[in-house]
């Protein structure tokens, strides 16, 4: 450097000041390069420029065309740990590269700047190593000071230690990545969530446009998962869910996406399955993995699952259509008996569309109150007369005629519809039985069947109170009939509380289908019932089945011991009537008295009916 004219040095450093943003001084020296007058003004400006360069935070280097360092400022030493004497005449590649980025001695020796690529303002970010071995991120800015002779061209480097900035950006990127993962994955099981599944499926459909291919969907949920939570607690339920997710991931592997889309519902998307046989084998493998016991707090829990399969043309079906088909296939599997595998079929789809149209019509008729009420007389064997009516709703189905709408609906999915239908039966039934009372001057009671949908309705007791008061019908003459299989003492959300509220109003409670095998005599201890109805299945074989007759006799005796009235449904033949009377049954209903009647037919029945008892 001692051979350089001093003004040439500061000319190049003027270029540096331009890159650093010190435009005034850079302009002075760039404009004065040809001047070699040693004036006091020139010396003052040179001193200022020297101070700027020496106190800059950025490291400054001047290279020759071969990359050898001809000058460095103090900041470069602070950044790298190397003194000016240690770097002078050397190339940075010799001492500053990290071991991962090392190049050969031959490459270093043959290095020469390619001026067609290196232009003023060019930036580069590179991981370098200080003298003490510490890594740092080095942001380089290049400036080319061309000369008439290429060999005399100089390259100026500005070096900035941007480690803190890079690490901060990396932290932000890590945070974004973490948030994105959390937004797309299920916290409990680690598999994708519904949002990620929807995006992935849509991406697969978009990618297949112009190149039609099948997409496979495996939809499964756990059988009786609620029982696990109720019996062993939610921690056990969580362990089972993680087990299910692991089983699905182990089976699907890296061939698709696994997602948890609901409480105990999982779904796997296979972008390009080999065919139906592969998917069926995969489904069986899932059930096999799922059947392996889960150890929780010393217990070995076993769960099963139901699987629905779909194989659809991605060029013809939307994401929502594929998911809907998978839902239908899963429901079909569950209807066939649990731990089953079912395919979506066109027949299944047609049945679903038919059901959807029927429900739409039912909703419209519910809104307009266009339901029918039928009544079945309840006959007292002791008083030898009709003493009440069981009311039941009917709906005129578009193609099937009058049907029981509740039996068309799912107790889990159509709770609101069922409650609304049963409310119609309650309100209309009270009105019609009140009218029959006035017509006959007989104080008939009214019996209405209510399901869990109504019993769990928080407004049920208020509805009964309001309707009975409006019609002026005594609550003690209202019998709420409940299927005994609905009563579960081991369920936190059981119906005992609701039944107690109904009983507290003054209504009577009747246990229906008693002796059907779902409950037991123990129910009579816990349920404050007033009567019980013997299961029609026992009544059907009453004349020929010795065991059935013995069981019916036992039920009637048991009812008497608990102070309950015993009644029987499905009494269709005189022989059944005779036996029940001998056994002490109080009230009967069935074809032996009458089938279902319209309110007008019930009027005629009151006038004309008389049972001949032997």
PDB file of C-alpha atoms in Angstrom, residues 256-537:
ATOM      1  CA  UNK A 256     -51.243 -39.706   2.477  1.00  0.00           C
ATOM      2  CA  UNK A 257     -52.531 -37.418   5.196  1.00  0.00           C
ATOM      3  CA  UNK A 258     -54.040 -38.502   8.515  1.00  0.00           C
ATOM      4  CA  UNK A 259     -56.377 -36.114  10.346  1.00  0.00           C
ATOM      5  CA  UNK A 260     -58.559 -36.028  13.413  1.00  0.00           C
ATOM      6  CA  UNK A 261     -61.737 -34.267  12.342  1.00  0.00           C
ATOM      7  CA  UNK A 262     -63.950 -34.684  15.397  1.00  0.00           C
ATOM      8  CA  UNK A 263     -64.080 -36.078  18.921  1.00  0.00           C
ATOM      9  CA  UNK A 264     -63.315 -39.689  18.029  1.00  0.00           C
ATOM     10  CA  UNK A 265     -63.438 -39.355  14.237  1.00  0.00           C
ATOM     11  CA  UNK A 266     -60.366 -39.755  12.052  1.00  0.00           C
ATOM     12  CA  UNK A 267     -59.884 -39.499   8.323  1.00  0.00           C
ATOM     13  CA  UNK A 268     -57.048 -40.470   5.989  1.00  0.00           C
ATOM     14  CA  UNK A 269     -56.638 -39.145   2.451  1.00  0.00           C
ATOM     15  CA  UNK A 270     -54.780 -41.311  -0.054  1.00  0.00           C
ATOM     16  CA  UNK A 271     -53.837 -39.191  -3.101  1.00  0.00           C
ATOM     17  CA  UNK A 272     -53.270 -42.080  -5.482  1.00  0.00           C
ATOM     18  CA  UNK A 273     -54.298 -45.480  -4.051  1.00  0.00           C
ATOM     19  CA  UNK A 274     -53.563 -48.684  -5.935  1.00  0.00           C
ATOM     20  CA  UNK A 275     -57.227 -49.680  -5.922  1.00  0.00           C
ATOM     21  CA  UNK A 276     -60.110 -51.055  -3.846  1.00  0.00           C
ATOM     22  CA  UNK A 277     -58.202 -54.101  -2.621  1.00  0.00           C
ATOM     23  CA  UNK A 278     -55.407 -51.963  -1.212  1.00  0.00           C
ATOM     24  CA  UNK A 279     -57.911 -49.746   0.592  1.00  0.00           C
ATOM     25  CA  UNK A 280     -59.817 -52.712   2.021  1.00  0.00           C
ATOM     26  CA  UNK A 281     -56.555 -54.225   3.249  1.00  0.00           C
ATOM     27  CA  UNK A 282     -55.621 -50.891   4.773  1.00  0.00           C
ATOM     28  CA  UNK A 283     -58.986 -50.691   6.559  1.00  0.00           C
ATOM     29  CA  UNK A 284     -58.563 -54.168   8.003  1.00  0.00           C
ATOM     30  CA  UNK A 285     -55.050 -53.292   9.134  1.00  0.00           C
ATOM     31  CA  UNK A 286     -56.432 -50.222  10.906  1.00  0.00           C
ATOM     32  CA  UNK A 287     -58.982 -52.324  12.761  1.00  0.00           C
ATOM     33  CA  UNK A 288     -56.260 -54.830  13.618  1.00  0.00           C
ATOM     34  CA  UNK A 289     -53.948 -52.142  15.023  1.00  0.00           C
ATOM     35  CA  UNK A 290     -56.836 -50.529  16.835  1.00  0.00           C
ATOM     36  CA  UNK A 291     -57.779 -53.805  18.515  1.00  0.00           C
ATOM     37  CA  UNK A 292     -54.425 -53.975  20.318  1.00  0.00           C
ATOM     38  CA  UNK A 293     -54.922 -53.196  24.026  1.00  0.00           C
ATOM     39  CA  UNK A 294     -54.048 -49.788  25.464  1.00  0.00           C
ATOM     40  CA  UNK A 295     -52.508 -49.776  28.937  1.00  0.00           C
ATOM     41  CA  UNK A 296     -53.883 -46.982  31.140  1.00  0.00           C
ATOM     42  CA  UNK A 297     -53.332 -46.886  34.917  1.00  0.00           C
ATOM     43  CA  UNK A 298     -52.955 -50.645  35.127  1.00  0.00           C
ATOM     44  CA  UNK A 299     -55.956 -51.317  32.908  1.00  0.00           C
ATOM     45  CA  UNK A 300     -55.804 -52.920  29.472  1.00  0.00           C
ATOM     46  CA  UNK A 301     -58.418 -51.169  27.380  1.00  0.00           C
ATOM     47  CA  UNK A 302     -59.618 -52.534  24.072  1.00  0.00           C
ATOM     48  CA  UNK A 303     -61.611 -50.501  21.583  1.00  0.00           C
ATOM     49  CA  UNK A 304     -63.015 -51.186  18.170  1.00  0.00           C
ATOM     50  CA  UNK A 305     -63.820 -48.987  15.241  1.00  0.00           C
ATOM     51  CA  UNK A 306     -66.012 -48.668  12.183  1.00  0.00           C
ATOM     52  CA  UNK A 307     -64.570 -47.739   8.799  1.00  0.00           C
ATOM     53  CA  UNK A 308     -66.087 -46.082   5.746  1.00  0.00           C
ATOM     54  CA  UNK A 309     -64.263 -46.190   2.396  1.00  0.00           C
ATOM     55  CA  UNK A 310     -64.514 -43.961  -0.675  1.00  0.00           C
ATOM     56  CA  UNK A 311     -62.692 -44.165  -3.980  1.00  0.00           C
ATOM     57  CA  UNK A 312     -63.643 -41.221  -6.184  1.00  0.00           C
ATOM     58  CA  UNK A 313     -62.599 -39.538  -9.426  1.00  0.00           C
ATOM     59  CA  UNK A 314     -60.932 -36.270  -8.443  1.00  0.00           C
ATOM     60  CA  UNK A 315     -61.912 -34.650 -11.741  1.00  0.00           C
ATOM     61  CA  UNK A 316     -65.626 -35.194 -11.128  1.00  0.00           C
ATOM     62  CA  UNK A 317     -66.093 -34.796  -7.366  1.00  0.00           C
ATOM     63  CA  UNK A 318     -65.553 -31.811  -5.114  1.00  0.00           C
ATOM     64  CA  UNK A 319     -63.874 -32.026  -1.706  1.00  0.00           C
ATOM     65  CA  UNK A 320     -67.203 -31.667   0.093  1.00  0.00           C
ATOM     66  CA  UNK A 321     -68.774 -34.426  -2.012  1.00  0.00           C
ATOM     67  CA  UNK A 322     -65.920 -36.805  -1.214  1.00  0.00           C
ATOM     68  CA  UNK A 323     -66.188 -36.080   2.513  1.00  0.00           C
ATOM     69  CA  UNK A 324     -69.951 -36.469   2.424  1.00  0.00           C
ATOM     70  CA  UNK A 325     -69.584 -39.871   0.751  1.00  0.00           C
ATOM     71  CA  UNK A 326     -67.079 -40.894   3.403  1.00  0.00           C
ATOM     72  CA  UNK A 327     -69.597 -39.895   6.111  1.00  0.00           C
ATOM     73  CA  UNK A 328     -72.307 -42.011   4.508  1.00  0.00           C
ATOM     74  CA  UNK A 329     -69.984 -45.006   4.206  1.00  0.00           C
ATOM     75  CA  UNK A 330     -69.043 -44.706   7.879  1.00  0.00           C
ATOM     76  CA  UNK A 331     -72.672 -44.517   8.983  1.00  0.00           C
ATOM     77  CA  UNK A 332     -73.416 -47.598   6.896  1.00  0.00           C
ATOM     78  CA  UNK A 333     -70.582 -49.453   8.650  1.00  0.00           C
ATOM     79  CA  UNK A 334     -71.941 -48.514  12.068  1.00  0.00           C
ATOM     80  CA  UNK A 335     -75.458 -49.605  11.136  1.00  0.00           C
ATOM     81  CA  UNK A 336     -74.216 -53.052  10.137  1.00  0.00           C
ATOM     82  CA  UNK A 337     -72.951 -53.852  13.595  1.00  0.00           C
ATOM     83  CA  UNK A 338     -69.761 -51.973  14.509  1.00  0.00           C
ATOM     84  CA  UNK A 339     -66.166 -53.044  13.802  1.00  0.00           C
ATOM     85  CA  UNK A 340     -67.228 -53.239  10.166  1.00  0.00           C
ATOM     86  CA  UNK A 341     -65.933 -51.813   6.886  1.00  0.00           C
ATOM     87  CA  UNK A 342     -68.377 -50.351   4.359  1.00  0.00           C
ATOM     88  CA  UNK A 343     -67.920 -48.802   0.926  1.00  0.00           C
ATOM     89  CA  UNK A 344     -69.811 -45.834  -0.397  1.00  0.00           C
ATOM     90  CA  UNK A 345     -72.123 -46.956  -3.208  1.00  0.00           C
ATOM     91  CA  UNK A 346     -74.470 -45.151  -5.567  1.00  0.00           C
ATOM     92  CA  UNK A 347     -77.361 -46.948  -3.834  1.00  0.00           C
ATOM     93  CA  UNK A 348     -76.226 -45.527  -0.517  1.00  0.00           C
ATOM     94  CA  UNK A 349     -76.027 -42.073  -2.077  1.00  0.00           C
ATOM     95  CA  UNK A 350     -79.516 -42.364  -3.570  1.00  0.00           C
ATOM     96  CA  UNK A 351     -80.934 -43.437  -0.208  1.00  0.00           C
ATOM     97  CA  UNK A 352     -79.280 -40.449   1.441  1.00  0.00           C
ATOM     98  CA  UNK A 353     -80.741 -38.050  -1.126  1.00  0.00           C
ATOM     99  CA  UNK A 354     -84.159 -39.616  -0.637  1.00  0.00           C
ATOM    100  CA  UNK A 355     -83.875 -39.247   3.138  1.00  0.00           C
ATOM    101  CA  UNK A 356     -82.703 -35.644   2.777  1.00  0.00           C
ATOM    102  CA  UNK A 357     -85.726 -34.818   0.603  1.00  0.00           C
ATOM    103  CA  UNK A 358     -88.044 -36.542   3.102  1.00  0.00           C
ATOM    104  CA  UNK A 359     -86.566 -34.602   6.012  1.00  0.00           C
ATOM    105  CA  UNK A 360     -86.983 -31.355   4.112  1.00  0.00           C
ATOM    106  CA  UNK A 361     -90.677 -32.125   3.681  1.00  0.00           C
ATOM    107  CA  UNK A 362     -90.959 -33.146   7.342  1.00  0.00           C
ATOM    108  CA  UNK A 363     -89.380 -29.856   8.434  1.00  0.00           C
ATOM    109  CA  UNK A 364     -91.875 -27.961   6.321  1.00  0.00           C
ATOM    110  CA  UNK A 365     -94.793 -29.904   7.806  1.00  0.00           C
ATOM    111  CA  UNK A 366     -93.450 -29.378  11.309  1.00  0.00           C
ATOM    112  CA  UNK A 367     -93.331 -25.669  10.681  1.00  0.00           C
ATOM    113  CA  UNK A 368     -96.944 -25.602   9.470  1.00  0.00           C
ATOM    114  CA  UNK A 369     -98.149 -28.090  12.103  1.00  0.00           C
ATOM    115  CA  UNK A 370     -99.231 -30.528   9.412  1.00  0.00           C
ATOM    116  CA  UNK A 371     -98.928 -33.712  11.494  1.00  0.00           C
ATOM    117  CA  UNK A 372    -101.639 -36.184  12.460  1.00  0.00           C
ATOM    118  CA  UNK A 373    -102.548 -37.490  15.895  1.00  0.00           C
ATOM    119  CA  UNK A 374    -103.674 -41.075  16.455  1.00  0.00           C
ATOM    120  CA  UNK A 375    -104.996 -42.523  19.702  1.00  0.00           C
ATOM    121  CA  UNK A 376    -105.127 -46.041  21.146  1.00  0.00           C
ATOM    122  CA  UNK A 377    -107.648 -46.805  23.904  1.00  0.00           C
ATOM    123  CA  UNK A 378    -106.410 -48.120  27.261  1.00  0.00           C
ATOM    124  CA  UNK A 379    -108.876 -50.607  28.739  1.00  0.00           C
ATOM    125  CA  UNK A 380    -109.230 -51.373  32.445  1.00  0.00           C
ATOM    126  CA  UNK A 381    -109.973 -55.074  33.033  1.00  0.00           C
ATOM    127  CA  UNK A 382    -111.387 -54.393  36.498  1.00  0.00           C
ATOM    128  CA  UNK A 383    -113.690 -51.501  35.597  1.00  0.00           C
ATOM    129  CA  UNK A 384    -114.454 -53.038  32.173  1.00  0.00           C
ATOM    130  CA  UNK A 385    -114.191 -49.779  30.292  1.00  0.00           C
ATOM    131  CA  UNK A 386    -111.796 -47.538  28.421  1.00  0.00           C
ATOM    132  CA  UNK A 387    -110.058 -45.326  30.977  1.00  0.00           C
ATOM    133  CA  UNK A 388    -107.464 -43.485  28.891  1.00  0.00           C
ATOM    134  CA  UNK A 389    -105.711 -43.038  25.586  1.00  0.00           C
ATOM    135  CA  UNK A 390    -102.140 -43.368  24.458  1.00  0.00           C
ATOM    136  CA  UNK A 391    -101.500 -40.652  21.872  1.00  0.00           C
ATOM    137  CA  UNK A 392     -98.947 -40.956  19.105  1.00  0.00           C
ATOM    138  CA  UNK A 393     -97.912 -38.671  16.222  1.00  0.00           C
ATOM    139  CA  UNK A 394     -98.083 -39.640  12.572  1.00  0.00           C
ATOM    140  CA  UNK A 395     -96.775 -37.960   9.447  1.00  0.00           C
ATOM    141  CA  UNK A 396     -97.994 -38.330   5.869  1.00  0.00           C
ATOM    142  CA  UNK A 397     -94.777 -39.391   4.131  1.00  0.00           C
ATOM    143  CA  UNK A 398     -94.578 -38.318   0.454  1.00  0.00           C
ATOM    144  CA  UNK A 399     -94.354 -41.937  -0.725  1.00  0.00           C
ATOM    145  CA  UNK A 400     -94.877 -44.229   2.263  1.00  0.00           C
ATOM    146  CA  UNK A 401     -98.176 -42.939   3.654  1.00  0.00           C
ATOM    147  CA  UNK A 402     -98.771 -42.394   7.372  1.00  0.00           C
ATOM    148  CA  UNK A 403     -95.648 -43.234   9.358  1.00  0.00           C
ATOM    149  CA  UNK A 404     -94.291 -42.696  12.841  1.00  0.00           C
ATOM    150  CA  UNK A 405     -91.873 -39.797  12.148  1.00  0.00           C
ATOM    151  CA  UNK A 406     -89.789 -40.476  15.264  1.00  0.00           C
ATOM    152  CA  UNK A 407     -88.820 -43.911  13.922  1.00  0.00           C
ATOM    153  CA  UNK A 408     -87.481 -42.286  10.764  1.00  0.00           C
ATOM    154  CA  UNK A 409     -85.070 -40.129  12.717  1.00  0.00           C
ATOM    155  CA  UNK A 410     -81.757 -40.685  14.441  1.00  0.00           C
ATOM    156  CA  UNK A 411     -81.844 -40.288  18.212  1.00  0.00           C
ATOM    157  CA  UNK A 412     -78.378 -38.697  18.051  1.00  0.00           C
ATOM    158  CA  UNK A 413     -78.638 -36.458  14.997  1.00  0.00           C
ATOM    159  CA  UNK A 414     -82.285 -35.391  14.978  1.00  0.00           C
ATOM    160  CA  UNK A 415     -82.831 -34.506  18.624  1.00  0.00           C
ATOM    161  CA  UNK A 416     -84.506 -31.182  17.889  1.00  0.00           C
ATOM    162  CA  UNK A 417     -86.911 -32.684  15.356  1.00  0.00           C
ATOM    163  CA  UNK A 418     -87.854 -35.524  17.706  1.00  0.00           C
ATOM    164  CA  UNK A 419     -88.497 -33.147  20.607  1.00  0.00           C
ATOM    165  CA  UNK A 420     -90.683 -30.976  18.383  1.00  0.00           C
ATOM    166  CA  UNK A 421     -92.711 -33.990  17.188  1.00  0.00           C
ATOM    167  CA  UNK A 422     -93.244 -35.225  20.746  1.00  0.00           C
ATOM    168  CA  UNK A 423     -94.270 -31.764  21.839  1.00  0.00           C
ATOM    169  CA  UNK A 424     -96.937 -31.830  19.104  1.00  0.00           C
ATOM    170  CA  UNK A 425     -98.201 -35.178  20.461  1.00  0.00           C
ATOM    171  CA  UNK A 426     -98.318 -33.769  23.993  1.00  0.00           C
ATOM    172  CA  UNK A 427    -100.149 -30.564  23.094  1.00  0.00           C
ATOM    173  CA  UNK A 428    -102.540 -32.054  20.532  1.00  0.00           C
ATOM    174  CA  UNK A 429    -103.104 -35.151  22.654  1.00  0.00           C
ATOM    175  CA  UNK A 430    -104.185 -33.160  25.709  1.00  0.00           C
ATOM    176  CA  UNK A 431    -106.563 -31.141  23.568  1.00  0.00           C
ATOM    177  CA  UNK A 432    -108.156 -34.209  21.960  1.00  0.00           C
ATOM    178  CA  UNK A 433    -108.429 -36.260  25.168  1.00  0.00           C
ATOM    179  CA  UNK A 434    -110.014 -33.232  26.843  1.00  0.00           C
ATOM    180  CA  UNK A 435    -112.554 -33.127  23.999  1.00  0.00           C
ATOM    181  CA  UNK A 436    -113.297 -36.856  24.420  1.00  0.00           C
ATOM    182  CA  UNK A 437    -113.800 -36.254  28.146  1.00  0.00           C
ATOM    183  CA  UNK A 438    -116.401 -33.646  27.398  1.00  0.00           C
ATOM    184  CA  UNK A 439    -118.016 -35.853  24.772  1.00  0.00           C
ATOM    185  CA  UNK A 440    -118.318 -38.925  27.014  1.00  0.00           C
ATOM    186  CA  UNK A 441    -118.280 -37.407  30.477  1.00  0.00           C
ATOM    187  CA  UNK A 442    -115.586 -39.946  31.391  1.00  0.00           C
ATOM    188  CA  UNK A 443    -112.366 -38.623  33.069  1.00  0.00           C
ATOM    189  CA  UNK A 444    -109.918 -40.263  30.629  1.00  0.00           C
ATOM    190  CA  UNK A 445    -106.201 -39.926  31.347  1.00  0.00           C
ATOM    191  CA  UNK A 446    -103.658 -39.377  28.585  1.00  0.00           C
ATOM    192  CA  UNK A 447    -100.440 -41.356  28.061  1.00  0.00           C
ATOM    193  CA  UNK A 448     -97.665 -40.034  25.835  1.00  0.00           C
ATOM    194  CA  UNK A 449     -94.335 -41.654  24.935  1.00  0.00           C
ATOM    195  CA  UNK A 450     -91.314 -39.395  25.367  1.00  0.00           C
ATOM    196  CA  UNK A 451     -87.750 -40.175  24.338  1.00  0.00           C
ATOM    197  CA  UNK A 452     -84.445 -38.814  25.608  1.00  0.00           C
ATOM    198  CA  UNK A 453     -84.759 -35.945  23.114  1.00  0.00           C
ATOM    199  CA  UNK A 454     -87.703 -34.530  25.063  1.00  0.00           C
ATOM    200  CA  UNK A 455     -86.516 -35.499  28.525  1.00  0.00           C
ATOM    201  CA  UNK A 456     -83.245 -33.628  27.993  1.00  0.00           C
ATOM    202  CA  UNK A 457     -85.112 -30.545  26.821  1.00  0.00           C
ATOM    203  CA  UNK A 458     -84.693 -27.984  29.605  1.00  0.00           C
ATOM    204  CA  UNK A 459     -88.085 -26.505  28.761  1.00  0.00           C
ATOM    205  CA  UNK A 460     -90.018 -29.800  29.035  1.00  0.00           C
ATOM    206  CA  UNK A 461     -91.499 -29.246  32.504  1.00  0.00           C
ATOM    207  CA  UNK A 462     -92.509 -25.693  31.654  1.00  0.00           C
ATOM    208  CA  UNK A 463     -94.125 -26.938  28.442  1.00  0.00           C
ATOM    209  CA  UNK A 464     -96.169 -29.567  30.333  1.00  0.00           C
ATOM    210  CA  UNK A 465     -97.214 -27.021  32.946  1.00  0.00           C
ATOM    211  CA  UNK A 466     -98.239 -24.402  30.388  1.00  0.00           C
ATOM    212  CA  UNK A 467    -100.102 -26.741  28.022  1.00  0.00           C
ATOM    213  CA  UNK A 468    -101.983 -28.565  30.801  1.00  0.00           C
ATOM    214  CA  UNK A 469    -103.066 -25.298  32.385  1.00  0.00           C
ATOM    215  CA  UNK A 470    -104.165 -23.872  29.034  1.00  0.00           C
ATOM    216  CA  UNK A 471    -106.286 -26.948  28.320  1.00  0.00           C
ATOM    217  CA  UNK A 472    -107.382 -27.246  31.971  1.00  0.00           C
ATOM    218  CA  UNK A 473    -106.138 -30.810  32.179  1.00  0.00           C
ATOM    219  CA  UNK A 474    -104.940 -32.114  35.532  1.00  0.00           C
ATOM    220  CA  UNK A 475    -101.246 -33.000  35.546  1.00  0.00           C
ATOM    221  CA  UNK A 476    -102.022 -36.090  37.620  1.00  0.00           C
ATOM    222  CA  UNK A 477    -103.955 -37.435  34.613  1.00  0.00           C
ATOM    223  CA  UNK A 478    -100.888 -37.178  32.357  1.00  0.00           C
ATOM    224  CA  UNK A 479     -98.832 -40.375  32.096  1.00  0.00           C
ATOM    225  CA  UNK A 480     -95.321 -39.951  30.676  1.00  0.00           C
ATOM    226  CA  UNK A 481     -94.245 -43.312  29.275  1.00  0.00           C
ATOM    227  CA  UNK A 482     -90.493 -43.943  29.032  1.00  0.00           C
ATOM    228  CA  UNK A 483     -88.765 -46.924  27.438  1.00  0.00           C
ATOM    229  CA  UNK A 484     -86.891 -48.737  30.209  1.00  0.00           C
ATOM    230  CA  UNK A 485     -83.747 -49.110  28.061  1.00  0.00           C
ATOM    231  CA  UNK A 486     -83.216 -45.337  28.190  1.00  0.00           C
ATOM    232  CA  UNK A 487     -82.597 -45.450  31.935  1.00  0.00           C
ATOM    233  CA  UNK A 488     -78.888 -45.855  32.702  1.00  0.00           C
ATOM    234  CA  UNK A 489     -77.706 -45.362  36.258  1.00  0.00           C
ATOM    235  CA  UNK A 490     -74.042 -45.273  35.245  1.00  0.00           C
ATOM    236  CA  UNK A 491     -74.408 -42.269  32.941  1.00  0.00           C
ATOM    237  CA  UNK A 492     -73.668 -38.781  34.343  1.00  0.00           C
ATOM    238  CA  UNK A 493     -76.120 -37.287  31.860  1.00  0.00           C
ATOM    239  CA  UNK A 494     -78.786 -39.916  32.559  1.00  0.00           C
ATOM    240  CA  UNK A 495     -82.507 -39.168  32.558  1.00  0.00           C
ATOM    241  CA  UNK A 496     -83.323 -39.762  36.220  1.00  0.00           C
ATOM    242  CA  UNK A 497     -83.113 -36.060  37.004  1.00  0.00           C
ATOM    243  CA  UNK A 498     -85.474 -35.177  34.167  1.00  0.00           C
ATOM    244  CA  UNK A 499     -87.908 -37.872  35.253  1.00  0.00           C
ATOM    245  CA  UNK A 500     -87.888 -36.534  38.804  1.00  0.00           C
ATOM    246  CA  UNK A 501     -88.779 -33.058  37.518  1.00  0.00           C
ATOM    247  CA  UNK A 502     -91.686 -34.440  35.483  1.00  0.00           C
ATOM    248  CA  UNK A 503     -92.869 -36.467  38.476  1.00  0.00           C
ATOM    249  CA  UNK A 504     -92.506 -33.360  40.638  1.00  0.00           C
ATOM    250  CA  UNK A 505     -95.095 -31.604  38.486  1.00  0.00           C
ATOM    251  CA  UNK A 506     -97.612 -34.250  39.503  1.00  0.00           C
ATOM    252  CA  UNK A 507     -97.441 -36.319  36.299  1.00  0.00           C
ATOM    253  CA  UNK A 508     -97.339 -40.117  36.447  1.00  0.00           C
ATOM    254  CA  UNK A 509     -94.284 -42.053  35.202  1.00  0.00           C
ATOM    255  CA  UNK A 510     -94.683 -45.379  33.418  1.00  0.00           C
ATOM    256  CA  UNK A 511     -91.788 -47.717  32.537  1.00  0.00           C
ATOM    257  CA  UNK A 512     -92.452 -49.065  29.047  1.00  0.00           C
ATOM    258  CA  UNK A 513     -91.142 -52.307  27.499  1.00  0.00           C
ATOM    259  CA  UNK A 514     -90.598 -53.769  30.975  1.00  0.00           C
ATOM    260  CA  UNK A 515     -89.201 -57.296  30.817  1.00  0.00           C
ATOM    261  CA  UNK A 516     -87.669 -56.727  27.389  1.00  0.00           C
ATOM    262  CA  UNK A 517     -84.186 -57.561  28.643  1.00  0.00           C
ATOM    263  CA  UNK A 518     -82.696 -54.049  28.648  1.00  0.00           C
ATOM    264  CA  UNK A 519     -83.325 -53.153  32.277  1.00  0.00           C
ATOM    265  CA  UNK A 520     -84.125 -55.080  35.406  1.00  0.00           C
ATOM    266  CA  UNK A 521     -86.093 -55.138  38.601  1.00  0.00           C
ATOM    267  CA  UNK A 522     -83.433 -52.915  40.184  1.00  0.00           C
ATOM    268  CA  UNK A 523     -84.837 -49.982  38.241  1.00  0.00           C
ATOM    269  CA  UNK A 524     -87.911 -50.016  40.477  1.00  0.00           C
ATOM    270  CA  UNK A 525     -85.693 -49.089  43.441  1.00  0.00           C
ATOM    271  CA  UNK A 526     -84.209 -46.029  41.784  1.00  0.00           C
ATOM    272  CA  UNK A 527     -87.060 -44.826  39.591  1.00  0.00           C
ATOM    273  CA  UNK A 528     -90.094 -43.215  41.191  1.00  0.00           C
ATOM    274  CA  UNK A 529     -92.538 -44.806  38.756  1.00  0.00           C
ATOM    275  CA  UNK A 530     -96.302 -45.211  39.044  1.00  0.00           C
ATOM    276  CA  UNK A 531     -96.829 -48.038  36.585  1.00  0.00           C
ATOM    277  CA  UNK A 532     -95.077 -50.372  34.203  1.00  0.00           C
ATOM    278  CA  UNK A 533     -95.973 -51.708  30.773  1.00  0.00           C
ATOM    279  CA  UNK A 534     -95.074 -55.307  30.010  1.00  0.00           C
ATOM    280  CA  UNK A 535     -93.057 -55.799  26.826  1.00  0.00           C
ATOM    281  CA  UNK A 536     -95.229 -56.817  23.813  1.00  0.00           C
ATOM    282  CA  UNK A 537     -92.721 -59.564  23.003  1.00  0.00           C
TER     283      UNK A 537
END
